[in-house]
Amino acid sequence: EAGVAQSPRYKIIEKRQSVAFWCNPISGHATLYWYQQILGQGPKLLIQFQNNGVVDDSQLPKDRFSAERLKGVDSTLKIQPAKLEDSAVYLCASSLERGASYEQYFGPGTRLTVT
Amino acid sequence: QKEVEQNSGPLSVPEGAIASLNCTYSDRVSQSFFWYRQYSGKSPELIMSIYSNGDKEDGRFTAQLNKASQYVSLLIRDSQPSDSATYLCAVKGLGSGGYQKVTFGTGTKLQVIP
């Protein structure tokens, strides 16, 4: 079974530029998450999708971040314009809701550096 | 009060010893609990999940849950240098909109000394 795929793996941009990240979850996983992880901190949820609907985007800086999950499969996270403080690893995860289980499986992440 | 709290460490243990990692959570109705391991520069990897009070063992790993005390722990027996990583505690509960929400702690860094 293929894992969560993400691209690109690394990205370096200047502040005020835009950037987009792509995620393809594990086949059949209805729930998809985007996390931001700053060095030394735990993952912070940015947005959670259930199929192609948004369940939680309360911590998404909506003035600059946007995300979509068309057709309930893969997803794109965009930052426009980027700020220095957006430098972080952006993790995508997916889960299969089954009973009480809510185990999340993470992709390799995209390391973003904003200069 | 943070929703999920962990001591950031580092926790240093000698090779072969038992490493004990602890996590407390604030939402009393939390339902499911997870431990993830994250090597430096890598993404989190699920190692254990536990749903009911008591112990759950998987190889060298034992997860312990005490819902009354709102406490979950991870024991690693016969610690190896390859266990050196950051261990993230994650807790599933209900978000404000009635959906399932998972909250991560900041992680405990474990160093196993050869």
Short mmCIF file of C-alpha atoms in Angstrom, two decimals:
data_model
loop_
_atom_site.label_atom_id
_atom_site.label_comp_id
_atom_site.label_asym_id
_atom_site.label_seq_id
_atom_site.Cartn_x
_atom_site.Cartn_y
_atom_site.Cartn_z
CA GLU A 1 0.00 0.00 0.00
CA ALA A 2 1.46 3.35 -1.03
CA GLY A 3 1.92 5.94 1.70
CA VAL A 4 1.06 9.63 1.73
CA ALA A 5 2.85 11.44 -1.08
CA GLN A 6 3.93 15.06 -0.92
CA SER A 7 5.76 17.39 -3.25
CA PRO A 8 8.00 19.23 -3.42
CA ARG A 9 10.26 18.00 -0.62
CA TYR A 10 12.10 21.29 -0.30
CA LYS A 11 11.32 24.82 -1.34
CA ILE A 12 13.18 28.09 -0.89
CA ILE A 13 11.40 31.35 -1.71
CA GLU A 14 11.71 35.00 -0.91
CA LYS A 15 9.23 36.77 1.33
CA ARG A 16 6.14 38.03 -0.45
CA GLN A 17 6.40 35.27 -3.07
CA SER A 18 3.81 32.54 -3.37
CA VAL A 19 4.22 28.77 -3.01
CA ALA A 20 2.03 25.70 -3.34
CA PHE A 21 2.34 22.23 -1.85
CA TRP A 22 0.66 19.08 -3.07
CA CYS A 23 -0.48 16.00 -1.15
CA ASN A 24 -1.93 12.67 -2.24
CA PRO A 25 -3.30 10.66 0.70
CA ILE A 26 -3.39 6.91 1.17
CA SER A 27 -6.01 5.41 -1.11
CA GLY A 28 -9.41 5.25 0.57
CA HIS A 29 -8.56 7.62 3.41
CA ALA A 30 -11.41 10.08 3.72
CA THR A 31 -9.73 12.50 6.12
CA LEU A 32 -6.78 14.65 5.11
CA TYR A 33 -4.82 17.05 7.29
CA TRP A 34 -2.28 19.78 6.71
CA TYR A 35 0.06 20.56 9.59
CA GLN A 36 2.73 23.17 10.11
CA GLN A 37 5.69 22.08 12.20
CA ILE A 38 8.18 24.68 13.32
CA LEU A 39 11.54 23.39 14.54
CA GLY A 40 11.31 22.14 18.12
CA GLN A 41 7.51 22.18 18.22
CA GLY A 42 4.77 19.65 17.70
CA PRO A 43 2.66 19.63 14.54
CA LYS A 44 0.06 22.40 14.44
CA LEU A 45 -3.12 21.62 12.53
CA LEU A 46 -3.79 24.12 9.75
CA ILE A 47 -6.77 22.48 8.06
CA GLN A 48 -8.68 19.21 8.16
CA PHE A 49 -10.78 17.86 5.28
CA GLN A 50 -13.42 15.15 5.44
CA ASN A 51 -13.71 13.99 1.83
CA ASN A 52 -13.75 17.33 0.00
CA GLY A 53 -15.34 19.37 2.79
CA VAL A 54 -13.51 21.46 5.38
CA VAL A 55 -13.98 20.21 8.96
CA ASP A 56 -11.59 22.54 10.77
CA ASP A 57 -9.61 25.51 9.50
CA SER A 58 -9.62 27.52 12.72
CA GLN A 59 -5.83 27.84 12.82
CA LEU A 60 -5.34 28.56 9.13
CA PRO A 61 -4.16 32.17 8.52
CA LYS A 62 -6.79 32.77 5.90
CA ASP A 63 -5.40 36.11 4.79
CA ARG A 64 -2.44 34.28 3.23
CA PHE A 65 -3.07 30.54 3.34
CA SER A 66 -5.60 28.61 1.29
CA ALA A 67 -6.23 24.93 0.73
CA GLU A 68 -8.48 22.82 -1.40
CA ARG A 69 -9.24 19.16 -1.84
CA LEU A 70 -10.99 18.72 -5.13
CA LYS A 71 -12.82 15.41 -5.72
CA GLY A 72 -12.01 14.33 -2.18
CA VAL A 73 -8.61 12.89 -3.07
CA ASP A 74 -5.47 14.97 -3.41
CA SER A 75 -5.04 18.40 -1.90
CA THR A 76 -3.11 21.62 -2.45
CA LEU A 77 -1.99 24.11 0.21
CA LYS A 78 -1.01 27.57 -0.96
CA ILE A 79 0.73 30.49 0.74
CA GLN A 80 0.46 33.91 -0.82
CA PRO A 81 2.31 36.08 0.09
CA ALA A 82 4.84 34.24 2.23
CA LYS A 83 6.36 35.72 5.38
CA LEU A 84 9.60 34.85 7.12
CA GLU A 85 7.67 33.18 9.95
CA ASP A 86 6.17 30.70 7.47
CA SER A 87 9.50 28.88 7.37
CA ALA A 88 8.60 25.41 8.63
CA VAL A 89 7.91 21.86 7.56
CA TYR A 90 4.46 21.37 6.10
CA LEU A 91 3.15 17.89 6.79
CA CYS A 92 0.23 16.20 5.15
CA ALA A 93 -1.46 13.27 6.87
CA SER A 94 -4.45 11.07 6.18
CA SER A 95 -6.61 8.74 8.22
CA LEU A 96 -9.28 6.11 7.75
CA GLU A 97 -12.13 6.50 10.19
CA ARG A 98 -12.93 3.06 11.52
CA GLY A 99 -14.59 2.55 14.88
CA ALA A 100 -12.63 4.41 17.55
CA SER A 101 -9.48 4.48 15.45
CA TYR A 102 -8.19 7.76 14.15
CA GLU A 103 -4.65 6.81 13.35
CA GLN A 104 -2.95 9.32 11.11
CA TYR A 105 -0.25 8.50 8.60
CA PHE A 106 2.13 11.24 7.58
CA GLY A 107 3.81 12.05 4.33
CA PRO A 108 7.51 12.99 4.18
CA GLY A 109 6.75 16.72 4.48
CA THR A 110 7.82 19.81 2.58
CA ARG A 111 10.54 21.93 4.15
CA LEU A 112 9.88 25.58 3.32
CA THR A 113 12.50 28.26 3.80
CA VAL A 114 11.42 31.89 3.35
CA THR A 115 14.31 34.34 2.96
CA GLN B 1 -3.45 25.22 30.13
CA LYS B 2 -2.18 23.40 27.06
CA GLU B 3 -4.47 20.69 25.76
CA VAL B 4 -1.69 18.09 25.57
CA GLU B 5 1.43 18.51 27.69
CA GLN B 6 4.77 16.76 27.47
CA ASN B 7 8.14 17.47 29.03
CA SER B 8 10.36 18.62 26.16
CA GLY B 9 13.42 16.87 27.59
CA PRO B 10 15.91 15.79 26.61
CA LEU B 11 15.42 12.58 28.51
CA SER B 12 18.71 10.71 28.63
CA VAL B 13 18.81 7.00 29.44
CA PRO B 14 21.63 4.46 29.14
CA GLU B 15 21.39 1.71 26.56
CA GLY B 16 19.39 -1.24 27.87
CA ALA B 17 17.44 0.83 30.41
CA ILE B 18 13.71 1.56 30.44
CA ALA B 19 12.70 4.94 29.04
CA SER B 20 9.50 6.41 30.45
CA LEU B 21 7.73 9.14 28.51
CA ASN B 22 4.75 10.94 29.95
CA CYS B 23 1.84 12.95 28.62
CA THR B 24 -1.12 14.68 30.28
CA TYR B 25 -4.23 16.00 28.57
CA SER B 26 -6.94 18.43 29.55
CA ASP B 27 -10.06 17.18 27.76
CA ARG B 28 -11.67 14.66 30.08
CA VAL B 29 -13.80 13.13 27.31
CA SER B 30 -10.84 12.32 25.07
CA GLN B 31 -11.29 8.92 23.48
CA SER B 32 -8.11 7.77 21.74
CA PHE B 33 -4.43 8.26 22.39
CA PHE B 34 -1.44 7.88 20.13
CA TRP B 35 2.33 7.87 20.35
CA TYR B 36 4.37 8.93 17.35
CA ARG B 37 8.12 8.75 16.92
CA GLN B 38 9.87 11.46 14.92
CA TYR B 39 13.49 11.16 13.93
CA SER B 40 15.34 14.40 13.23
CA GLY B 41 14.45 15.67 9.77
CA LYS B 42 11.77 13.03 9.26
CA SER B 43 7.98 13.00 9.59
CA PRO B 44 6.10 11.46 12.55
CA GLU B 45 5.61 7.70 12.51
CA LEU B 46 2.80 6.03 14.46
CA ILE B 47 4.14 3.49 16.96
CA MET B 48 1.28 2.89 19.42
CA SER B 49 -2.38 3.65 19.90
CA ILE B 50 -4.44 2.99 23.04
CA TYR B 51 -8.14 3.42 23.65
CA SER B 52 -8.98 1.94 27.06
CA ASN B 53 -7.55 2.15 30.56
CA GLY B 54 -4.62 -0.09 31.35
CA ASP B 55 -1.57 -1.26 29.50
CA LYS B 56 -1.02 -2.19 25.87
CA GLU B 57 2.18 -3.91 24.88
CA ASP B 58 3.80 -4.16 21.46
CA GLY B 59 7.29 -5.59 21.44
CA ARG B 60 9.55 -3.34 23.53
CA PHE B 61 6.86 -0.66 23.75
CA THR B 62 4.13 -0.42 26.39
CA ALA B 63 1.50 2.31 26.40
CA GLN B 64 -0.30 3.02 29.66
CA LEU B 65 -3.54 4.95 29.95
CA ASN B 66 -5.23 6.33 33.05
CA LYS B 67 -8.30 8.32 32.04
CA ALA B 68 -9.18 9.26 35.63
CA SER B 69 -5.81 10.99 35.99
CA GLN B 70 -5.84 12.16 32.35
CA TYR B 71 -2.43 10.63 31.87
CA VAL B 72 -0.88 8.49 29.17
CA SER B 73 2.65 7.15 29.11
CA LEU B 74 4.99 5.19 26.87
CA LEU B 75 7.58 2.80 28.22
CA ILE B 76 10.43 1.61 26.05
CA ARG B 77 12.20 -1.44 27.42
CA ASP B 78 15.80 -2.34 26.57
CA SER B 79 16.33 1.11 25.05
CA GLN B 80 18.58 1.20 22.01
CA PRO B 81 20.50 4.11 20.47
CA SER B 82 18.15 3.76 17.48
CA ASP B 83 15.29 4.77 19.80
CA SER B 84 16.81 8.25 20.07
CA ALA B 85 14.13 10.51 18.63
CA THR B 86 11.35 12.89 19.62
CA TYR B 87 8.20 11.17 20.85
CA LEU B 88 4.92 12.94 20.21
CA CYS B 89 1.77 12.28 22.21
CA ALA B 90 -1.51 12.84 20.36
CA VAL B 91 -5.02 12.84 21.80
CA LYS B 92 -8.33 12.46 19.98
CA GLY B 93 -11.39 14.22 21.28
CA LEU B 94 -14.30 16.27 20.04
CA GLY B 95 -13.72 19.63 18.44
CA SER B 96 -16.01 22.58 19.05
CA GLY B 97 -17.95 21.73 15.90
CA GLY B 98 -18.61 18.15 16.99
CA TYR B 99 -16.01 16.66 14.67
CA GLN B 100 -13.16 14.37 15.67
CA LYS B 101 -10.08 16.42 16.54
CA VAL B 102 -6.55 15.20 17.20
CA THR B 103 -4.20 17.43 19.19
CA PHE B 104 -0.46 16.88 19.39
CA GLY B 105 1.88 17.66 22.24
CA THR B 106 5.21 19.36 21.63
CA GLY B 107 7.13 16.12 22.03
CA THR B 108 9.79 14.71 24.34
CA LYS B 109 13.29 14.27 22.99
CA LEU B 110 14.80 10.93 24.02
CA GLN B 111 18.54 10.29 23.95
CA VAL B 112 19.76 6.74 24.49
CA ILE B 113 23.41 6.76 25.50
CA PRO B 114 25.51 3.77 24.30
#
